[in-house]
């Protein structure tokens, strides 16, 4: 927990401490979904086709042709099925309605023993009706606690490179052993995060409202602090060196904004982008509790304040998007002017990442 908290605090820059606006409310991030249930089973649901005749298939990759898919359920009409699989790899399910195109769906968060908020950003629909491909781009927190079993699981996903947005100190504290074992590309940069408010947080009491104001201010600077890393990552994506994973310490702030920018670049609506960001609130707490539930550094701050710092509050990501709009006209303008994505680059991204 110490490194997670240090990472969050390290993003805080000098600010006025103005608290964030009211929390945003957004709809669910996706329709069809997969959830792990007891005894190795899966619950696959497709509410958008409830009451319709649906066949459910499974494959070991998200672009498997029809001949390579195994049928699990025939003529289902209640919008949900529970299935048990004996395969050790990652299953991708294909939901095929009687009429129209089917859709691939998979688990959002990877079932890793030592994973921290390690999840796939596939499956989201764009404004023009296309879908982000599963198994192409992954977002994560620190990978320092991945186990040998996790190494085997990830090895089957074919990830070619990892972009690590953490500082040099964070990487020394929690090194990524997997990339060396897997012999895959590993990009980092040595930089000192801006911010001088650590002493303020640790030497005097701060209120919940002040802490939220600091986080909002930090997110306004985040797109520009991390621009060198985001430029590198997008060049890798455009070059087609996929699958690709990127991470920070919690998988919330630097990685959260990176995921939001990738989804924005391919045309995913803003409310869905923000909903993906907020999923950290579902997946991160258990990993933090497992890794270091009783870190003494937390005693310097109240629980209400640490909750604010560790939350994926949608007001934070909204502040980043608002700042990009102020400086560059829109987040899309930021991608063009700061990250350097041309019209041709965005077309290539869509070709690679959408189905």
CSV table of C-alpha atoms in Angstrom, one decimal:
chain,number,residue,atom,x,y,z
A,1,UNK,CA,0.0,0.0,0.0
A,2,UNK,CA,2.9,2.4,0.7
A,3,UNK,CA,3.9,2.5,-3.0
A,4,UNK,CA,0.4,3.0,-4.1
A,5,UNK,CA,-0.1,5.9,-1.8
A,6,UNK,CA,3.2,7.4,-2.7
A,7,UNK,CA,2.3,7.1,-6.4
A,8,UNK,CA,-1.0,8.9,-5.9
A,9,UNK,CA,0.6,11.6,-3.8
A,10,UNK,CA,3.4,12.0,-6.2
A,11,UNK,CA,1.0,13.1,-8.9
A,12,UNK,CA,-0.2,16.0,-6.7
A,13,UNK,CA,1.0,19.4,-7.8
A,14,UNK,CA,0.7,22.8,-6.2
A,15,UNK,CA,-2.9,23.7,-6.3
A,16,UNK,CA,-5.5,26.0,-4.8
A,17,UNK,CA,-7.2,23.0,-3.1
A,18,UNK,CA,-10.5,23.7,-4.7
A,19,UNK,CA,-12.7,20.7,-4.2
A,20,UNK,CA,-14.1,18.8,-7.2
A,21,UNK,CA,-17.6,19.2,-8.5
A,22,UNK,CA,-20.3,16.6,-7.7
A,23,UNK,CA,-19.5,13.0,-8.8
A,24,UNK,CA,-20.6,12.1,-12.2
A,25,UNK,CA,-23.2,9.4,-12.9
A,26,UNK,CA,-22.7,7.2,-16.0
A,27,UNK,CA,-24.4,4.2,-17.5
A,28,UNK,CA,-22.9,0.7,-17.4
A,29,UNK,CA,-19.7,0.3,-19.5
A,30,UNK,CA,-20.9,-2.5,-21.6
A,31,UNK,CA,-23.9,-4.8,-22.3
A,32,UNK,CA,-22.7,-8.4,-22.7
A,33,UNK,CA,-20.3,-9.4,-19.9
A,34,UNK,CA,-18.5,-12.4,-18.4
A,35,UNK,CA,-18.2,-13.0,-14.7
A,36,UNK,CA,-16.2,-15.8,-12.9
A,37,UNK,CA,-18.4,-17.9,-10.6
A,38,UNK,CA,-17.7,-20.8,-8.2
A,39,UNK,CA,-15.9,-24.0,-9.3
A,40,UNK,CA,-14.3,-22.6,-12.4
A,41,UNK,CA,-17.5,-21.6,-14.0
A,42,UNK,CA,-18.5,-18.5,-15.9
A,43,UNK,CA,-21.7,-16.5,-16.1
A,44,UNK,CA,-22.1,-15.0,-19.6
A,45,UNK,CA,-25.0,-12.5,-20.0
A,46,UNK,CA,-26.3,-10.6,-22.9
A,47,UNK,CA,-29.2,-8.4,-21.8
A,48,UNK,CA,-29.4,-6.6,-25.1
A,49,UNK,CA,-30.7,-9.9,-26.6
A,50,UNK,CA,-32.9,-11.1,-23.8
A,51,UNK,CA,-35.9,-13.0,-25.1
A,52,UNK,CA,-34.2,-13.7,-28.4
A,53,UNK,CA,-32.8,-17.0,-29.5
A,54,UNK,CA,-29.1,-17.0,-28.9
A,55,UNK,CA,-26.3,-19.5,-29.4
A,56,UNK,CA,-23.2,-19.3,-27.2
A,57,UNK,CA,-19.7,-20.4,-28.5
A,58,UNK,CA,-16.2,-20.4,-26.9
A,59,UNK,CA,-12.8,-20.1,-28.5
A,60,UNK,CA,-9.2,-19.6,-27.3
A,61,UNK,CA,-8.8,-16.3,-29.3
A,62,UNK,CA,-11.2,-13.4,-29.9
A,63,UNK,CA,-11.0,-13.5,-33.7
A,64,UNK,CA,-11.5,-17.3,-34.1
A,65,UNK,CA,-13.4,-18.2,-37.3
A,66,UNK,CA,-16.7,-20.0,-37.0
A,67,UNK,CA,-15.1,-23.4,-37.6
A,68,UNK,CA,-12.8,-22.9,-34.6
A,69,UNK,CA,-15.6,-22.0,-32.1
A,70,UNK,CA,-17.1,-24.7,-29.8
A,71,UNK,CA,-20.8,-24.4,-29.1
A,72,UNK,CA,-21.8,-24.3,-25.5
A,73,UNK,CA,-25.4,-23.3,-25.5
A,74,UNK,CA,-28.1,-23.7,-28.1
A,75,UNK,CA,-31.2,-21.6,-28.5
A,76,UNK,CA,-31.0,-19.7,-25.2
A,77,UNK,CA,-33.7,-17.2,-24.6
A,78,UNK,CA,-33.2,-15.8,-21.1
A,79,UNK,CA,-30.2,-13.6,-21.7
A,80,UNK,CA,-27.8,-15.5,-19.6
A,81,UNK,CA,-25.9,-18.8,-19.3
A,82,UNK,CA,-23.6,-20.4,-16.8
A,83,UNK,CA,-21.0,-22.7,-18.2
A,84,UNK,CA,-18.0,-24.7,-16.8
A,85,UNK,CA,-14.8,-25.0,-18.8
A,86,UNK,CA,-11.8,-27.3,-18.3
A,87,UNK,CA,-9.4,-25.2,-20.4
A,88,UNK,CA,-6.5,-23.5,-18.6
A,89,UNK,CA,-6.3,-20.6,-21.0
A,90,UNK,CA,-8.4,-17.5,-21.3
A,91,UNK,CA,-11.8,-18.1,-22.9
A,92,UNK,CA,-13.4,-15.8,-25.3
A,93,UNK,CA,-17.2,-16.2,-25.8
A,94,UNK,CA,-19.1,-15.5,-28.9
A,95,UNK,CA,-22.8,-14.6,-28.5
A,96,UNK,CA,-24.6,-15.2,-31.7
A,97,UNK,CA,-28.3,-14.1,-32.0
A,98,UNK,CA,-30.5,-15.7,-34.6
A,99,UNK,CA,-30.6,-12.4,-36.5
A,100,UNK,CA,-27.7,-10.0,-37.0
A,101,UNK,CA,-24.1,-9.9,-36.1
A,102,UNK,CA,-22.8,-11.6,-33.0
A,103,UNK,CA,-20.4,-10.2,-30.4
A,104,UNK,CA,-17.3,-11.4,-28.7
A,105,UNK,CA,-17.1,-11.0,-24.9
A,106,UNK,CA,-14.6,-11.9,-22.2
A,107,UNK,CA,-13.7,-11.3,-18.6
A,108,UNK,CA,-12.8,-7.7,-18.0
A,109,UNK,CA,-10.3,-8.3,-15.2
A,110,UNK,CA,-7.7,-11.1,-15.7
A,111,UNK,CA,-7.8,-13.8,-13.0
A,112,UNK,CA,-4.2,-13.4,-11.9
A,113,UNK,CA,-3.0,-14.5,-8.5
A,114,UNK,CA,-0.8,-11.4,-8.1
A,115,UNK,CA,-2.5,-9.1,-10.5
A,116,UNK,CA,-3.4,-5.5,-9.6
A,117,UNK,CA,-6.2,-4.1,-11.6
A,118,UNK,CA,-5.0,-5.9,-14.7
A,119,UNK,CA,-7.7,-5.8,-17.2
A,120,UNK,CA,-8.6,-5.8,-20.9
A,121,UNK,CA,-10.1,-2.7,-22.5
A,122,UNK,CA,-11.8,-4.6,-25.3
A,123,UNK,CA,-15.5,-5.0,-25.8
A,124,UNK,CA,-16.6,-1.4,-25.7
A,125,UNK,CA,-18.7,-0.1,-28.5
A,126,UNK,CA,-17.9,3.0,-30.5
A,127,UNK,CA,-20.3,5.8,-31.4
A,128,UNK,CA,-20.5,4.4,-34.9
A,129,UNK,CA,-21.4,0.9,-33.8
A,130,UNK,CA,-18.1,-0.9,-34.0
A,131,UNK,CA,-16.5,-2.7,-31.1
A,132,UNK,CA,-13.0,-2.5,-29.5
A,133,UNK,CA,-11.3,-5.9,-30.0
A,134,UNK,CA,-10.6,-8.0,-27.0
A,135,UNK,CA,-7.0,-9.2,-26.3
A,136,UNK,CA,-5.3,-6.2,-28.0
A,137,UNK,CA,-4.7,-3.7,-25.2
A,138,UNK,CA,-4.4,-4.3,-21.4
A,139,UNK,CA,-4.2,-1.8,-18.6
A,140,UNK,CA,-2.7,-2.6,-15.2
A,141,UNK,CA,-1.3,-1.6,-11.9
A,142,UNK,CA,2.1,-2.8,-10.6
A,143,UNK,CA,3.0,-6.3,-11.9
A,144,UNK,CA,5.6,-6.9,-9.1
A,145,UNK,CA,3.5,-9.6,-7.3
A,146,UNK,CA,2.7,-11.7,-10.4
A,147,UNK,CA,3.3,-15.4,-9.7
A,148,UNK,CA,4.8,-18.2,-11.8
A,149,UNK,CA,1.2,-19.3,-12.5
A,150,UNK,CA,0.5,-15.7,-13.7
A,151,UNK,CA,3.5,-15.8,-15.9
A,152,UNK,CA,2.2,-18.9,-17.6
A,153,UNK,CA,-1.3,-17.4,-18.0
A,154,UNK,CA,0.0,-14.1,-19.5
A,155,UNK,CA,2.4,-16.0,-21.7
A,156,UNK,CA,-0.6,-17.5,-23.5
A,157,UNK,CA,-2.0,-14.1,-24.3
A,158,UNK,CA,1.0,-13.2,-26.6
A,159,UNK,CA,1.6,-9.7,-25.1
A,160,UNK,CA,4.6,-8.3,-27.0
A,161,UNK,CA,5.5,-5.2,-24.9
A,162,UNK,CA,4.8,-3.4,-21.7
A,163,UNK,CA,4.8,0.4,-21.2
A,164,UNK,CA,5.5,1.2,-17.6
A,165,UNK,CA,4.5,4.8,-16.6
A,166,UNK,CA,6.0,4.6,-13.1
A,167,UNK,CA,9.0,6.6,-11.9
A,168,UNK,CA,12.4,5.0,-11.4
A,169,UNK,CA,11.9,4.9,-7.6
A,170,UNK,CA,8.5,3.1,-8.0
A,171,UNK,CA,10.1,0.6,-10.3
A,172,UNK,CA,12.9,-0.1,-7.9
A,173,UNK,CA,10.5,-0.6,-5.0
A,174,UNK,CA,8.2,-2.9,-7.1
A,175,UNK,CA,10.2,-4.3,-10.0
A,176,UNK,CA,8.6,-6.1,-12.9
A,177,UNK,CA,10.1,-9.6,-13.0
A,178,UNK,CA,7.7,-10.9,-15.6
A,179,UNK,CA,9.0,-8.9,-18.5
A,180,UNK,CA,12.5,-10.3,-18.0
A,181,UNK,CA,11.2,-13.9,-17.7
A,182,UNK,CA,8.9,-13.5,-20.7
A,183,UNK,CA,11.6,-11.7,-22.9
A,184,UNK,CA,9.2,-9.1,-24.1
A,185,UNK,CA,9.7,-5.4,-24.8
A,186,UNK,CA,9.7,-3.1,-21.7
A,187,UNK,CA,9.6,0.7,-22.0
A,188,UNK,CA,10.2,3.0,-19.1
A,189,UNK,CA,11.4,6.5,-18.6
A,190,UNK,CA,13.2,8.1,-15.7
A,191,UNK,CA,11.5,11.3,-14.5
A,192,UNK,CA,10.6,13.1,-11.3
A,193,UNK,CA,6.9,13.7,-10.8
A,194,UNK,CA,6.1,17.3,-10.2
A,195,UNK,CA,4.5,18.2,-6.9
A,196,UNK,CA,5.4,19.8,-3.6
A,197,UNK,CA,2.4,19.0,-1.5
A,198,UNK,CA,3.6,15.8,0.2
A,199,UNK,CA,4.8,17.7,3.3
A,200,UNK,CA,1.4,19.4,3.4
A,201,UNK,CA,-0.4,16.1,3.4
A,202,UNK,CA,1.9,14.4,6.0
A,203,UNK,CA,2.7,17.4,8.3
A,204,UNK,CA,-0.8,18.6,8.9
A,205,UNK,CA,-4.3,17.3,8.7
A,206,UNK,CA,-6.2,17.8,5.5
A,207,UNK,CA,-9.9,17.5,4.9
A,208,UNK,CA,-11.6,15.2,2.5
A,209,UNK,CA,-12.6,18.2,0.4
A,210,UNK,CA,-9.0,19.5,0.3
A,211,UNK,CA,-7.7,16.0,-0.8
A,212,UNK,CA,-10.3,15.8,-3.6
A,213,UNK,CA,-9.3,19.3,-4.7
A,214,UNK,CA,-5.7,18.2,-4.8
A,215,UNK,CA,-6.5,15.2,-6.9
A,216,UNK,CA,-8.6,17.2,-9.3
A,217,UNK,CA,-5.7,19.7,-9.7
A,218,UNK,CA,-3.3,16.7,-10.3
A,219,UNK,CA,-5.5,15.3,-13.0
A,220,UNK,CA,-5.5,18.6,-14.8
A,221,UNK,CA,-1.7,18.4,-15.2
A,222,UNK,CA,-1.6,14.6,-15.8
A,223,UNK,CA,-2.1,14.7,-19.6
A,224,UNK,CA,0.9,17.0,-20.0
A,225,UNK,CA,3.2,15.4,-17.4
A,226,UNK,CA,2.7,12.1,-19.1
A,227,UNK,CA,2.7,13.3,-22.7
A,228,UNK,CA,6.1,11.8,-23.5
A,229,UNK,CA,5.0,8.4,-22.3
A,230,UNK,CA,1.7,8.6,-24.1
A,231,UNK,CA,3.4,9.6,-27.4
A,232,UNK,CA,5.6,6.5,-27.2
A,233,UNK,CA,2.8,4.2,-26.4
A,234,UNK,CA,0.6,5.5,-29.2
A,235,UNK,CA,3.5,5.0,-31.7
A,236,UNK,CA,3.7,1.4,-30.6
A,237,UNK,CA,0.0,0.9,-31.0
A,238,UNK,CA,0.0,2.5,-34.5
A,239,UNK,CA,2.9,0.3,-35.5
A,240,UNK,CA,0.8,-2.7,-34.7
A,241,UNK,CA,3.0,-4.2,-32.1
A,242,UNK,CA,0.1,-5.9,-30.3
A,243,UNK,CA,-1.0,-7.1,-27.9
A,244,UNK,CA,0.3,-4.4,-25.6
A,245,UNK,CA,0.0,-3.7,-21.9
A,246,UNK,CA,0.6,-0.5,-20.0
A,247,UNK,CA,0.7,0.1,-16.2
A,248,UNK,CA,1.4,2.5,-13.4
A,249,UNK,CA,1.3,1.6,-9.7
A,250,UNK,CA,-2.4,1.3,-9.0
A,251,UNK,CA,-3.5,1.1,-12.6
A,252,UNK,CA,-5.7,4.1,-11.8
A,253,UNK,CA,-4.2,7.5,-12.6
A,254,UNK,CA,-1.5,7.4,-15.3
A,255,UNK,CA,-2.7,4.1,-16.7
A,256,UNK,CA,-6.4,5.1,-16.2
A,257,UNK,CA,-5.9,8.2,-18.3
A,258,UNK,CA,-3.9,6.3,-21.0
A,259,UNK,CA,-6.8,3.8,-21.3
A,260,UNK,CA,-9.3,6.7,-21.6
A,261,UNK,CA,-7.2,8.3,-24.4
A,262,UNK,CA,-6.9,5.0,-26.3
A,263,UNK,CA,-10.7,4.5,-26.1
A,264,UNK,CA,-11.3,8.1,-27.1
A,265,UNK,CA,-8.9,7.9,-30.1
A,266,UNK,CA,-11.0,5.0,-31.6
A,267,UNK,CA,-14.4,6.7,-31.0
A,268,UNK,CA,-15.7,5.2,-27.8
A,269,UNK,CA,-18.3,7.6,-26.3
A,270,UNK,CA,-17.3,9.7,-23.3
A,271,UNK,CA,-19.7,8.1,-20.8
A,272,UNK,CA,-18.3,4.7,-21.6
A,273,UNK,CA,-14.7,5.9,-21.3
A,274,UNK,CA,-15.5,7.3,-17.9
A,275,UNK,CA,-17.3,4.1,-16.8
A,276,UNK,CA,-14.2,2.1,-17.7
A,277,UNK,CA,-12.2,4.4,-15.5
A,278,UNK,CA,-14.5,3.9,-12.6
A,279,UNK,CA,-14.2,0.1,-12.8
A,280,UNK,CA,-11.0,0.5,-10.8
A,281,UNK,CA,-13.2,1.0,-7.7
A,282,UNK,CA,-14.5,-2.5,-8.2
A,283,UNK,CA,-11.2,-4.3,-8.9
A,284,UNK,CA,-8.4,-2.4,-7.1
A,285,UNK,CA,-9.4,-2.6,-3.3
A,286,UNK,CA,-9.1,-6.4,-3.0
A,287,UNK,CA,-5.6,-6.3,-4.6
A,288,UNK,CA,-4.5,-3.5,-2.2
A,289,UNK,CA,-5.8,-5.4,0.8
A,290,UNK,CA,-4.0,-8.5,-0.4
A,291,UNK,CA,-0.7,-6.7,-1.0
A,292,UNK,CA,-0.3,-4.6,2.1
A,293,UNK,CA,-3.5,-4.1,4.1
A,294,UNK,CA,-1.8,-2.7,7.2
A,295,UNK,CA,0.8,-0.3,5.9
A,296,UNK,CA,1.7,2.1,8.8
A,297,UNK,CA,2.0,5.1,6.4
A,298,UNK,CA,-1.8,5.2,6.3
A,299,UNK,CA,-2.0,6.2,9.9
A,300,UNK,CA,-0.8,9.7,9.0
A,301,UNK,CA,-4.0,10.3,7.1
A,302,UNK,CA,-7.6,9.6,8.0
A,303,UNK,CA,-9.4,6.8,6.2
A,304,UNK,CA,-11.7,9.3,4.5
A,305,UNK,CA,-8.7,11.1,3.0
A,306,UNK,CA,-6.9,7.9,1.9
A,307,UNK,CA,-10.2,6.7,0.3
A,308,UNK,CA,-10.3,10.0,-1.7
A,309,UNK,CA,-6.7,9.5,-2.8
A,310,UNK,CA,-7.1,5.9,-3.8
A,311,UNK,CA,-10.6,6.3,-5.5
A,312,UNK,CA,-11.2,6.3,-9.2
A,313,UNK,CA,-13.5,9.3,-8.8
A,314,UNK,CA,-15.0,10.2,-12.1
A,315,UNK,CA,-14.6,13.9,-11.2
A,316,UNK,CA,-10.9,13.3,-11.5
A,317,UNK,CA,-10.9,12.0,-15.1
A,318,UNK,CA,-13.5,14.6,-15.9
A,319,UNK,CA,-11.0,17.3,-14.8
A,320,UNK,CA,-8.3,15.9,-17.1
A,321,UNK,CA,-10.7,15.9,-20.0
A,322,UNK,CA,-11.8,19.4,-19.1
A,323,UNK,CA,-8.2,20.7,-19.1
A,324,UNK,CA,-7.5,19.1,-22.5
A,325,UNK,CA,-10.6,20.9,-23.8
A,326,UNK,CA,-9.4,24.2,-22.4
A,327,UNK,CA,-5.9,23.9,-23.7
A,328,UNK,CA,-6.4,22.0,-27.0
A,329,UNK,CA,-10.1,22.5,-27.8
A,330,UNK,CA,-11.0,18.9,-26.9
A,331,UNK,CA,-9.4,15.6,-25.9
A,332,UNK,CA,-9.3,14.8,-29.6
A,333,UNK,CA,-7.4,18.0,-30.1
A,334,UNK,CA,-5.0,17.0,-27.3
A,335,UNK,CA,-4.4,13.7,-29.1
A,336,UNK,CA,-3.7,15.6,-32.3
A,337,UNK,CA,-1.6,18.5,-31.0
A,338,UNK,CA,0.2,17.0,-28.0
A,339,UNK,CA,0.3,13.3,-28.7
A,340,UNK,CA,0.8,13.8,-32.4
A,341,UNK,CA,-1.9,11.6,-33.9
A,342,UNK,CA,-2.7,12.5,-37.4
A,343,UNK,CA,-5.9,11.6,-39.2
A,344,UNK,CA,-4.0,8.7,-40.9
A,345,UNK,CA,-2.8,7.5,-37.4
A,346,UNK,CA,-6.3,7.5,-36.0
A,347,UNK,CA,-7.5,5.5,-39.1
A,348,UNK,CA,-4.8,3.0,-38.5
A,349,UNK,CA,-5.7,2.7,-34.8
A,350,UNK,CA,-9.3,2.0,-35.7
A,351,UNK,CA,-8.2,-0.6,-38.2
A,352,UNK,CA,-6.1,-2.4,-35.6
A,353,UNK,CA,-8.3,-2.1,-32.6
A,354,UNK,CA,-11.9,-2.2,-33.9
A,355,UNK,CA,-14.0,-5.0,-35.4
